[in-house]
């Protein structure tokens, strides 16, 4: 009789081992190696031959489907691709189920949509649907966790399938409990095969671990076509949908939503939103002209510098990189002779945004300098530029787009890298201030220690 094979796999990096280990030899993580049951061995003999086609035969056959929820379609790269599998991760309660139910309800006007929940009862989902005013949409619902039963019950003419969540599913070909690495992989594999053979678009909800990564092996992210993260502060109504992998569109694209009483609403002009609550000219705030994904986005960097009562002063950031803050503080100390060694420093990107661009350096540095000196920087000025270790302001990509957005929103001046070599004639309503170093920027703004 054929025997089921056993092996062990690291949940972080996917490395395989014949026996259990406390520490993965590949990635060095502890307690990540777990047993994986492989199922029955297969006879590899195969007499079929592949048929090869010219590349031109396959081109331009993608027919994207739009949900008309603008921000969602944008993050997918202009609509959902038939036969693709999309994984959505995010903290509990952030709104994954809400978003997908809303998207399905919108799509169900034209397409065949099924929502499978392994977490909530039909009553709970119904309650949510009524709140979203989607109670009478054509979405078909079932609460089930057996993946084979789900797939066997689906017709081939399904256009969209939501699985909420992949960690609750169970495949009978594997002996372990739901949520384990082998179960998640096996269930995802079956659903991916279903998507590829029927042309249905499958959305998988994935839980995230306390470190913020999607639970289950990293290989789950490798298996699917698109990985989206739904982020935001729970205390704040704004939610950001971010594509971190997309085989059918750009990654790092952002969609911004506001959670309201009746569900998520697309935010059409995010720059306006992130700047609405700005105070009048006060020290410690500078607007950053950034680019997120395909579009420009203006956000506010706020800094607070206060006397420290600790032996090692505090450095705290929200929405930015702590290591970047250390670097900028070191550059300001050594190149501008402005000392922060006896000060606590707090830096915050307002509105729950997480900025990863180095182009935010200049705005962050200016907000810190403004906070330290007590001198306000004009509300009508914004800044962008990367700061090098010698204090130089380095050029950044898509300079004109950033300035155009600032001009559109009524900013009167912008500080940007001299090396960006901009054609000044293109901008008539905004003063362009090109700077070579951080010291130059301080001189222009007349910031003194
Ligand atoms: P949910 O979609 O259940 O989150 P997840 O699936 O990511 O765990 O969202 C739950 C939160 O959203 C809950 O705290 C209530 C809030 N919410 C609203 O504010 N408005 C709404 O219309 C809905 C449906 C939920
Ligand atoms: Mg949910």
Coordinates of C-alpha atoms and ligand atoms in Angstrom, one line a residue:
X1 CA 0.0 0.0 0.0
X2 CA 1.3 3.5 -0.8
X3 CA 2.5 5.3 2.3
X4 CA 2.1 9.0 3.0
X5 CA 5.5 10.8 3.1
X6 CA 6.5 13.1 5.9
X7 CA 9.0 15.9 5.9
X8 CA 9.6 19.2 7.8
X9 CA 9.5 22.7 6.4
X10 CA 10.5 26.1 7.8
X11 CA 7.5 28.5 8.0
X12 CA 9.6 31.5 7.3
X13 CA 11.8 30.6 4.4
X14 CA 10.3 27.3 3.2
X15 CA 13.5 25.3 3.6
X16 CA 12.9 21.5 3.8
X17 CA 14.4 19.1 6.3
X18 CA 14.1 15.3 6.7
X19 CA 13.9 15.7 10.5
X20 CA 12.6 18.3 13.0
X21 CA 15.0 21.1 14.0
X22 CA 14.6 23.8 16.6
X23 CA 16.3 26.4 14.5
X24 CA 16.1 26.7 10.7
X25 CA 19.6 26.2 9.2
X26 CA 18.7 28.4 6.3
X27 CA 17.2 31.5 7.8
X28 CA 18.3 31.1 11.4
X29 CA 14.8 31.5 12.9
X30 CA 13.8 29.5 16.0
X31 CA 10.7 27.4 16.3
X32 CA 9.6 27.8 12.7
X33 CA 10.2 24.2 11.4
X34 CA 7.0 22.2 11.4
X35 CA 5.9 18.8 10.0
X36 CA 4.5 18.7 6.6
X37 CA 2.6 15.7 5.3
X38 CA 3.1 15.3 1.5
X39 CA 0.3 12.9 0.7
X40 CA 0.7 9.8 -1.5
X41 CA 3.7 9.5 -3.9
X42 CA 2.8 9.9 -7.6
X43 CA 3.9 7.9 -10.5
X44 CA 5.9 10.4 -12.6
X45 CA 5.7 8.5 -15.9
X46 CA 4.0 10.6 -18.5
X47 CA 3.8 10.0 -22.2
X48 CA 2.0 13.3 -23.1
X49 CA 4.0 16.0 -24.9
X50 CA 3.7 19.7 -24.5
X51 CA 2.6 21.9 -27.4
X52 CA 4.7 25.1 -27.8
X53 CA 3.4 28.3 -29.2
X54 CA 5.0 31.5 -30.3
X55 CA 5.0 34.3 -27.7
X56 CA 2.8 36.5 -30.0
X57 CA 0.1 33.9 -29.8
X58 CA -0.5 34.7 -26.1
X59 CA -0.3 38.5 -26.2
X60 CA -3.0 40.9 -25.1
X61 CA -5.6 38.4 -24.1
X62 CA -6.1 39.8 -20.6
X63 CA -9.7 41.0 -20.2
X64 CA -9.8 42.9 -16.9
X65 CA -13.0 43.2 -14.9
X66 CA -13.8 46.4 -13.1
X67 CA -15.6 46.6 -9.7
X68 CA -16.2 50.4 -10.1
X69 CA -14.7 50.8 -6.6
X70 CA -12.0 53.0 -8.1
X71 CA -9.3 52.6 -5.4
X72 CA -9.7 48.8 -5.4
X73 CA -9.4 48.6 -9.2
X74 CA -6.4 50.9 -9.2
X75 CA -4.5 48.8 -6.7
X76 CA -5.0 45.7 -8.9
X77 CA -3.5 47.5 -11.8
X78 CA -6.8 48.5 -13.5
X79 CA -9.2 45.8 -12.6
X80 CA -9.2 42.1 -11.7
X81 CA -7.6 39.6 -14.1
X82 CA -9.6 36.4 -14.7
X83 CA -7.8 33.3 -13.4
X84 CA -5.7 35.2 -11.0
X85 CA -5.4 34.6 -7.2
X86 CA -5.2 37.6 -4.9
X87 CA -4.1 37.3 -1.3
X88 CA -5.3 40.1 1.1
X89 CA -3.6 40.4 4.5
X90 CA -4.2 42.7 7.4
X91 CA -4.7 43.1 11.1
X92 CA -7.9 41.6 12.6
X93 CA -10.7 44.1 12.5
X94 CA -9.1 46.4 9.9
X95 CA -11.9 45.7 7.3
X96 CA -10.8 42.9 5.0
X97 CA -14.2 41.1 5.1
X98 CA -15.9 44.5 4.7
X99 CA -13.9 45.4 1.7
X100 CA -14.3 42.1 -0.1
X101 CA -18.0 41.9 0.6
X102 CA -18.4 45.4 -0.8
X103 CA -16.3 44.5 -3.9
X104 CA -18.3 41.3 -4.5
X105 CA -21.6 43.1 -4.1
X106 CA -20.5 45.7 -6.7
X107 CA -19.2 43.0 -9.1
X108 CA -22.3 40.8 -8.6
X109 CA -24.3 43.3 -10.7
X110 CA -22.6 41.9 -13.7
X111 CA -20.7 38.8 -12.7
X112 CA -21.3 35.5 -10.9
X113 CA -19.9 36.0 -7.3
X114 CA -19.5 33.6 -4.4
X115 CA -18.4 34.4 -0.8
X116 CA -17.2 31.5 1.4
X117 CA -16.7 32.2 5.0
X118 CA -14.9 29.9 7.4
X119 CA -14.9 32.4 10.2
X120 CA -18.3 33.9 10.6
X121 CA -21.9 32.6 10.5
X122 CA -24.3 33.5 7.7
X123 CA -26.2 35.7 10.2
X124 CA -23.1 37.8 10.9
X125 CA -22.3 38.2 7.2
X126 CA -25.9 39.1 6.5
X127 CA -25.8 41.8 9.2
X128 CA -22.7 43.2 7.6
X129 CA -24.2 43.1 4.1
X130 CA -27.2 45.0 5.3
X131 CA -25.0 47.6 6.9
X132 CA -23.2 47.9 3.6
X133 CA -26.5 48.1 1.8
X134 CA -25.5 45.0 -0.1
X135 CA -28.2 42.7 1.4
X136 CA -30.1 42.4 -1.9
X137 CA -27.0 42.0 -4.1
X138 CA -26.6 38.8 -6.1
X139 CA -23.6 37.5 -4.0
X140 CA -24.0 33.8 -3.1
X141 CA -22.9 32.8 0.3
X142 CA -21.8 29.6 2.1
X143 CA -20.1 29.0 5.4
X144 CA -17.8 26.0 5.0
X145 CA -14.2 25.0 5.7
X146 CA -13.6 21.8 3.6
X147 CA -11.8 22.9 0.5
X148 CA -12.7 19.9 -1.6
X149 CA -16.4 20.3 -0.8
X150 CA -16.2 24.0 -1.7
X151 CA -14.5 23.4 -5.0
X152 CA -16.8 20.4 -5.9
X153 CA -19.8 22.6 -5.2
X154 CA -18.7 25.5 -7.4
X155 CA -19.9 25.8 -11.0
X156 CA -17.4 26.4 -13.8
X157 CA -19.1 29.7 -14.6
X158 CA -18.1 31.4 -11.4
X159 CA -16.3 34.7 -12.0
X160 CA -15.3 35.7 -8.5
X161 CA -14.7 33.7 -5.4
X162 CA -13.8 35.1 -1.9
X163 CA -12.4 32.7 0.7
X164 CA -12.4 34.3 4.2
X165 CA -9.9 33.1 5.4
X166 CA -7.4 30.7 3.9
X167 CA -6.2 29.8 7.5
X168 CA -9.6 28.3 8.3
X169 CA -9.8 25.9 5.4
X170 CA -9.0 22.3 5.6
X171 CA -8.0 19.8 2.9
X172 CA -8.8 16.1 3.6
X173 CA -5.7 15.0 1.8
X174 CA -3.5 16.3 4.7
X175 CA -3.6 15.0 8.2
X176 CA -2.9 18.2 10.1
X177 CA -5.2 20.8 11.7
X178 CA -6.4 24.0 9.8
X179 CA -4.0 26.9 9.9
X180 CA -0.8 24.8 9.8
X181 CA 1.7 25.3 7.1
X182 CA 0.9 22.1 5.2
X183 CA -2.9 22.8 5.3
X184 CA -2.6 26.4 4.2
X185 CA -0.3 25.4 1.3
X186 CA -2.5 22.5 0.2
X187 CA -5.7 24.5 0.3
X188 CA -4.1 27.4 -1.5
X189 CA -2.8 25.0 -4.1
X190 CA -6.3 23.5 -4.8
X191 CA -7.8 27.0 -5.0
X192 CA -5.1 28.2 -7.4
X193 CA -5.7 25.2 -9.7
X194 CA -9.4 26.0 -9.5
X195 CA -8.7 29.6 -10.6
X196 CA -6.4 28.6 -13.4
X197 CA -8.7 25.9 -14.8
X198 CA -12.0 27.8 -14.6
X199 CA -10.7 31.4 -15.1
X200 CA -12.4 32.6 -11.9
X201 CA -10.7 35.3 -9.9
X202 CA -10.1 34.1 -6.4
X203 CA -9.5 36.4 -3.4
X204 CA -8.0 34.8 -0.3
X205 CA -8.1 36.6 3.0
X206 CA -4.9 35.9 5.0
X207 CA -4.3 36.5 8.7
X208 CA -1.2 38.4 9.7
X209 CA 1.2 37.4 12.5
X210 CA 2.2 39.8 15.3
X211 CA 5.1 40.9 13.1
X212 CA 2.7 41.9 10.4
X213 CA 3.5 39.2 7.8
X214 CA 0.8 37.0 6.4
X215 CA 0.6 33.9 8.6
X216 CA 1.6 30.6 7.1
X217 CA 4.7 30.0 5.1
X218 CA 6.2 32.8 3.0
X219 CA 5.7 30.4 0.1
X220 CA 2.0 31.3 0.2
X221 CA 3.0 34.8 -1.0
X222 CA 5.1 33.1 -3.8
X223 CA 2.2 30.9 -4.9
X224 CA -0.4 33.6 -5.5
X225 CA -0.4 36.2 -8.3
X226 CA -1.0 39.3 -6.2
X227 CA -0.4 40.2 -2.5
X228 CA -2.3 43.1 -1.0
X229 CA -2.0 44.5 2.5
X230 CA -4.8 46.4 4.1
X231 CA -3.4 48.8 6.7
X232 CA -4.3 51.6 8.9
X233 CA -4.6 52.7 12.5
X234 CA -7.7 51.3 14.1
X235 CA -8.3 54.5 15.9
X236 CA -8.3 56.4 12.6
X237 CA -10.9 56.0 9.9
X238 CA -8.5 55.9 7.0
X239 CA -7.4 52.5 5.5
X240 CA -4.7 52.0 3.0
X241 CA -4.7 49.1 0.5
X242 CA -1.2 48.4 -0.7
X243 CA 0.0 46.1 -3.5
X244 CA 3.3 44.5 -2.4
X245 CA 3.4 41.9 -5.2
X246 CA 1.5 42.0 -8.5
X247 CA 2.1 39.8 -11.5
X248 CA -0.5 41.8 -13.5
X249 CA 0.2 45.4 -12.5
X250 CA 2.5 47.7 -10.6
X251 CA 3.4 47.0 -7.1
X252 CA 3.6 49.6 -4.3
X253 CA 0.3 51.1 -5.6
X254 CA -1.9 52.6 -2.9
X255 CA -5.7 52.7 -2.6
X256 CA -7.1 54.9 0.2
X257 CA -10.4 54.3 1.8
X258 CA -12.3 55.9 4.7
X259 CA -14.3 53.5 7.0
X260 CA -17.7 55.0 7.5
X261 CA -21.0 53.8 9.1
X262 CA -22.0 52.1 5.9
X263 CA -18.7 50.7 4.8
X264 CA -15.5 51.7 3.0
X265 CA -15.6 54.8 0.8
X266 CA -12.9 55.5 -1.8
X267 CA -10.9 58.6 -1.1
X268 CA -10.5 60.3 -4.4
X269 CA -8.0 63.1 -3.5
X270 CA -5.8 61.7 -0.7
X271 CA -3.5 64.7 -0.6
X272 CA -6.4 67.0 0.5
X273 CA -7.4 64.4 3.1
X274 CA -3.9 64.2 4.7
X275 CA -3.6 68.0 4.9
X276 CA -7.0 69.0 6.1
X277 CA -6.3 69.3 9.8
X278 CA -3.2 71.4 9.6
X279 CA -2.7 74.0 12.1
X280 CA -1.7 77.6 11.3
X281 CA 2.0 78.4 11.1
X282 CA 3.4 76.5 14.1
X283 CA 7.0 75.2 14.5
X284 CA 7.7 71.5 13.8
X285 CA 5.6 70.8 10.7
X286 CA 6.5 70.6 7.1
X287 CA 4.6 69.1 4.1
X288 CA 6.3 66.4 2.1
X289 CA 5.5 66.1 -1.6
X290 CA 5.7 62.4 -2.1
X291 CA 4.9 59.7 -4.7
X292 CA 3.0 56.6 -3.6
X293 CA 2.6 54.0 -6.4
X294 CA 1.6 55.8 -9.5
X295 CA 0.4 59.1 -8.1
X296 CA 1.7 62.0 -6.1
X297 CA 0.6 62.3 -2.5
X298 CA 1.2 65.2 -0.1
X299 CA 1.6 64.4 3.6
X300 CA 2.6 66.3 6.7
X301 CA 5.7 65.5 8.7
X302 CA 5.4 66.6 12.3
X303 CA 8.2 66.8 14.8
X304 CA 8.5 67.4 18.5
X305 CA 11.8 68.0 20.2
X306 CA 11.8 68.3 24.0
X307 CA 14.3 68.3 26.8
X308 CA 15.2 64.7 27.8
X309 CA 15.1 63.3 31.3
X310 CA 16.6 60.0 30.2
X311 CA 20.2 58.9 30.1
X312 CA 19.7 57.9 26.5
X313 CA 17.2 60.3 24.9
X314 CA 14.1 58.9 23.3
X315 CA 13.7 58.7 19.5
X316 CA 10.2 57.7 18.3
X317 CA 8.7 57.6 14.8
X318 CA 5.3 56.8 13.5
X319 CA 4.9 56.2 9.8
X320 CA 8.6 56.5 9.0
X321 CA 11.8 54.5 9.4
X322 CA 13.6 54.8 12.8
X323 CA 17.0 54.1 11.2
X324 CA 16.4 56.9 8.8
X325 CA 15.7 59.2 11.7
X326 CA 19.0 58.2 13.4
X327 CA 20.9 59.0 10.2
X328 CA 19.3 62.4 9.7
X329 CA 19.9 63.3 13.3
X330 CA 23.6 62.3 12.9
X331 CA 23.9 64.4 9.7
X332 CA 22.3 67.4 11.3
X333 CA 24.7 67.1 14.3
X334 CA 27.8 66.8 12.2
X335 CA 27.1 69.0 9.2
X336 CA 24.7 71.7 10.6
X337 CA 26.1 71.7 14.2
X338 CA 22.6 71.3 15.6
X339 CA 22.7 69.0 18.6
X340 CA 19.9 66.7 19.7
X341 CA 21.9 64.6 22.2
X342 CA 20.0 66.0 25.3
X343 CA 16.6 66.1 23.5
X344 CA 13.9 63.6 23.0
X345 CA 12.8 63.5 19.4
X346 CA 9.4 62.4 18.1
X347 CA 8.5 62.3 14.4
X348 CA 5.1 61.5 13.0
X349 CA 3.7 61.2 9.5
X350 CA 0.1 62.4 10.0
X351 CA -2.9 60.3 9.0
X352 CA -1.7 56.8 9.4
X353 CA 0.5 56.8 6.2
X354 CA 3.7 54.8 6.2
X355 CA 6.3 56.5 4.0
X356 CA 9.1 54.4 2.7
X357 CA 10.6 56.9 0.2
X358 CA 14.0 58.4 1.0
X359 CA 12.6 61.6 -0.7
X360 CA 10.9 62.3 2.7
X361 CA 14.3 63.0 4.3
X362 CA 14.4 66.8 3.6
X363 CA 10.8 67.4 4.9
X364 CA 11.6 65.3 8.1
X365 CA 14.9 67.2 8.7
X366 CA 13.2 70.6 8.2
X367 CA 10.4 69.7 10.6
X368 CA 13.0 68.6 13.2
X369 CA 15.0 71.8 12.7
X370 CA 11.9 73.9 12.9
X371 CA 10.8 72.1 16.1
X372 CA 14.2 72.5 17.7
X373 CA 14.6 76.2 16.8
X374 CA 11.0 77.1 17.5
X375 CA 10.7 78.8 14.1
X376 CA 7.7 77.9 12.0
X377 CA 8.0 77.1 8.4
X378 CA 5.3 78.6 6.1
X379 CA 2.2 76.6 5.7
X380 CA 2.4 77.3 2.0
X381 CA 5.7 75.6 1.6
X382 CA 6.5 72.0 1.0
X383 CA 9.7 70.0 0.5
X384 CA 11.2 66.8 -0.8
X385 CA 14.7 65.4 -1.4
X386 CA 17.0 62.6 -0.1
X387 CA 19.7 63.6 2.3
X388 CA 23.1 62.0 1.8
X389 CA 25.6 61.4 4.6
X390 CA 27.7 64.4 3.7
X391 CA 24.6 66.6 4.1
X392 CA 24.0 66.9 0.3
X393 CA 20.4 66.9 -1.0
X394 CA 20.2 64.1 -3.6
X395 CA 17.9 64.1 -6.6
X396 CA 14.7 62.0 -6.5
X397 CA 12.5 60.5 -9.2
X398 CA 9.4 62.2 -10.7
X399 CA 10.2 65.7 -9.5
X400 CA 7.8 67.6 -11.8
X401 CA 4.8 65.4 -10.8
X402 CA 5.4 66.2 -7.1
X403 CA 5.6 69.9 -7.8
X404 CA 2.5 69.9 -10.0
X405 CA 0.5 68.3 -7.2
X406 CA 1.8 70.9 -4.7
X407 CA 0.9 73.7 -7.1
X408 CA -2.5 72.2 -7.7
X409 CA -3.2 72.2 -3.9
X410 CA -2.2 75.9 -3.6
X411 CA 1.3 75.7 -2.2
X412 CA 3.3 78.8 -2.9
X413 CA 6.9 77.4 -2.7
X414 CA 8.7 74.2 -2.8
X415 CA 12.2 73.2 -1.6
X416 CA 13.7 70.5 -3.8
X417 CA 17.1 69.0 -4.8
X418 CA 19.2 71.3 -7.1
X419 CA 20.5 68.2 -8.9
X420 CA 17.0 67.5 -10.2
X421 CA 17.6 70.1 -12.9
X422 CA 14.1 71.2 -13.4
X423 CA 12.8 73.3 -16.3
X424 CA 11.5 76.3 -14.2
X425 CA 9.3 77.7 -17.0
X426 CA 6.8 74.9 -16.5
X427 CA 5.5 76.2 -13.2
X428 CA 4.0 79.7 -12.9
X429 CA 2.2 79.7 -9.6
X430 CA 4.8 78.2 -7.3
X431 CA 8.2 79.4 -6.3
X432 CA 10.9 76.8 -6.9
X433 CA 13.8 76.8 -4.4
X434 CA 16.6 74.4 -5.4
X435 CA 19.1 73.5 -2.7
X436 CA 22.4 71.6 -2.8
X437 CA 22.8 70.9 0.9
X438 CA 20.9 70.8 4.1
X439 CA 22.9 73.8 5.3
X440 CA 21.7 75.8 2.2
X441 CA 18.1 74.9 3.0
X442 CA 18.6 76.1 6.6
X443 CA 20.1 79.4 5.3
X444 CA 17.2 80.0 3.0
X445 CA 14.7 79.4 5.7
X446 CA 16.8 81.4 8.1
X447 CA 16.7 78.7 10.7
X448 CA 19.1 79.3 13.5
X449 CA 20.1 77.1 16.4
Ligands
LIG1 P1 -14.0 43.5 9.3 O1 -14.3 43.6 7.9 O2 -14.8 42.5 10.1 O3 -12.5 43.3 9.6 P2 -11.5 42.0 9.3 O4 -12.2 41.1 8.3 O5 -10.3 42.6 8.7 O6 -11.2 41.4 10.6 O7 -14.2 45.0 9.9 C1 -14.5 45.2 11.2 C2 -14.5 46.6 11.6 O8 -15.0 47.5 10.7 C3 -15.3 46.7 12.8 O9 -14.6 47.2 13.9 C4 -16.5 47.6 12.5 C5 -16.0 48.4 11.3 N1 -17.1 48.7 10.4 C6 -17.5 50.0 10.2 O10 -17.0 50.9 10.8 N2 -18.4 50.3 9.3 C7 -19.0 49.3 8.5 O11 -19.9 49.6 7.7 C8 -18.6 48.0 8.7 C9 -19.2 46.8 8.0 C10 -17.6 47.7 9.6
LIG2 MG1 -12.9 39.2 8.7

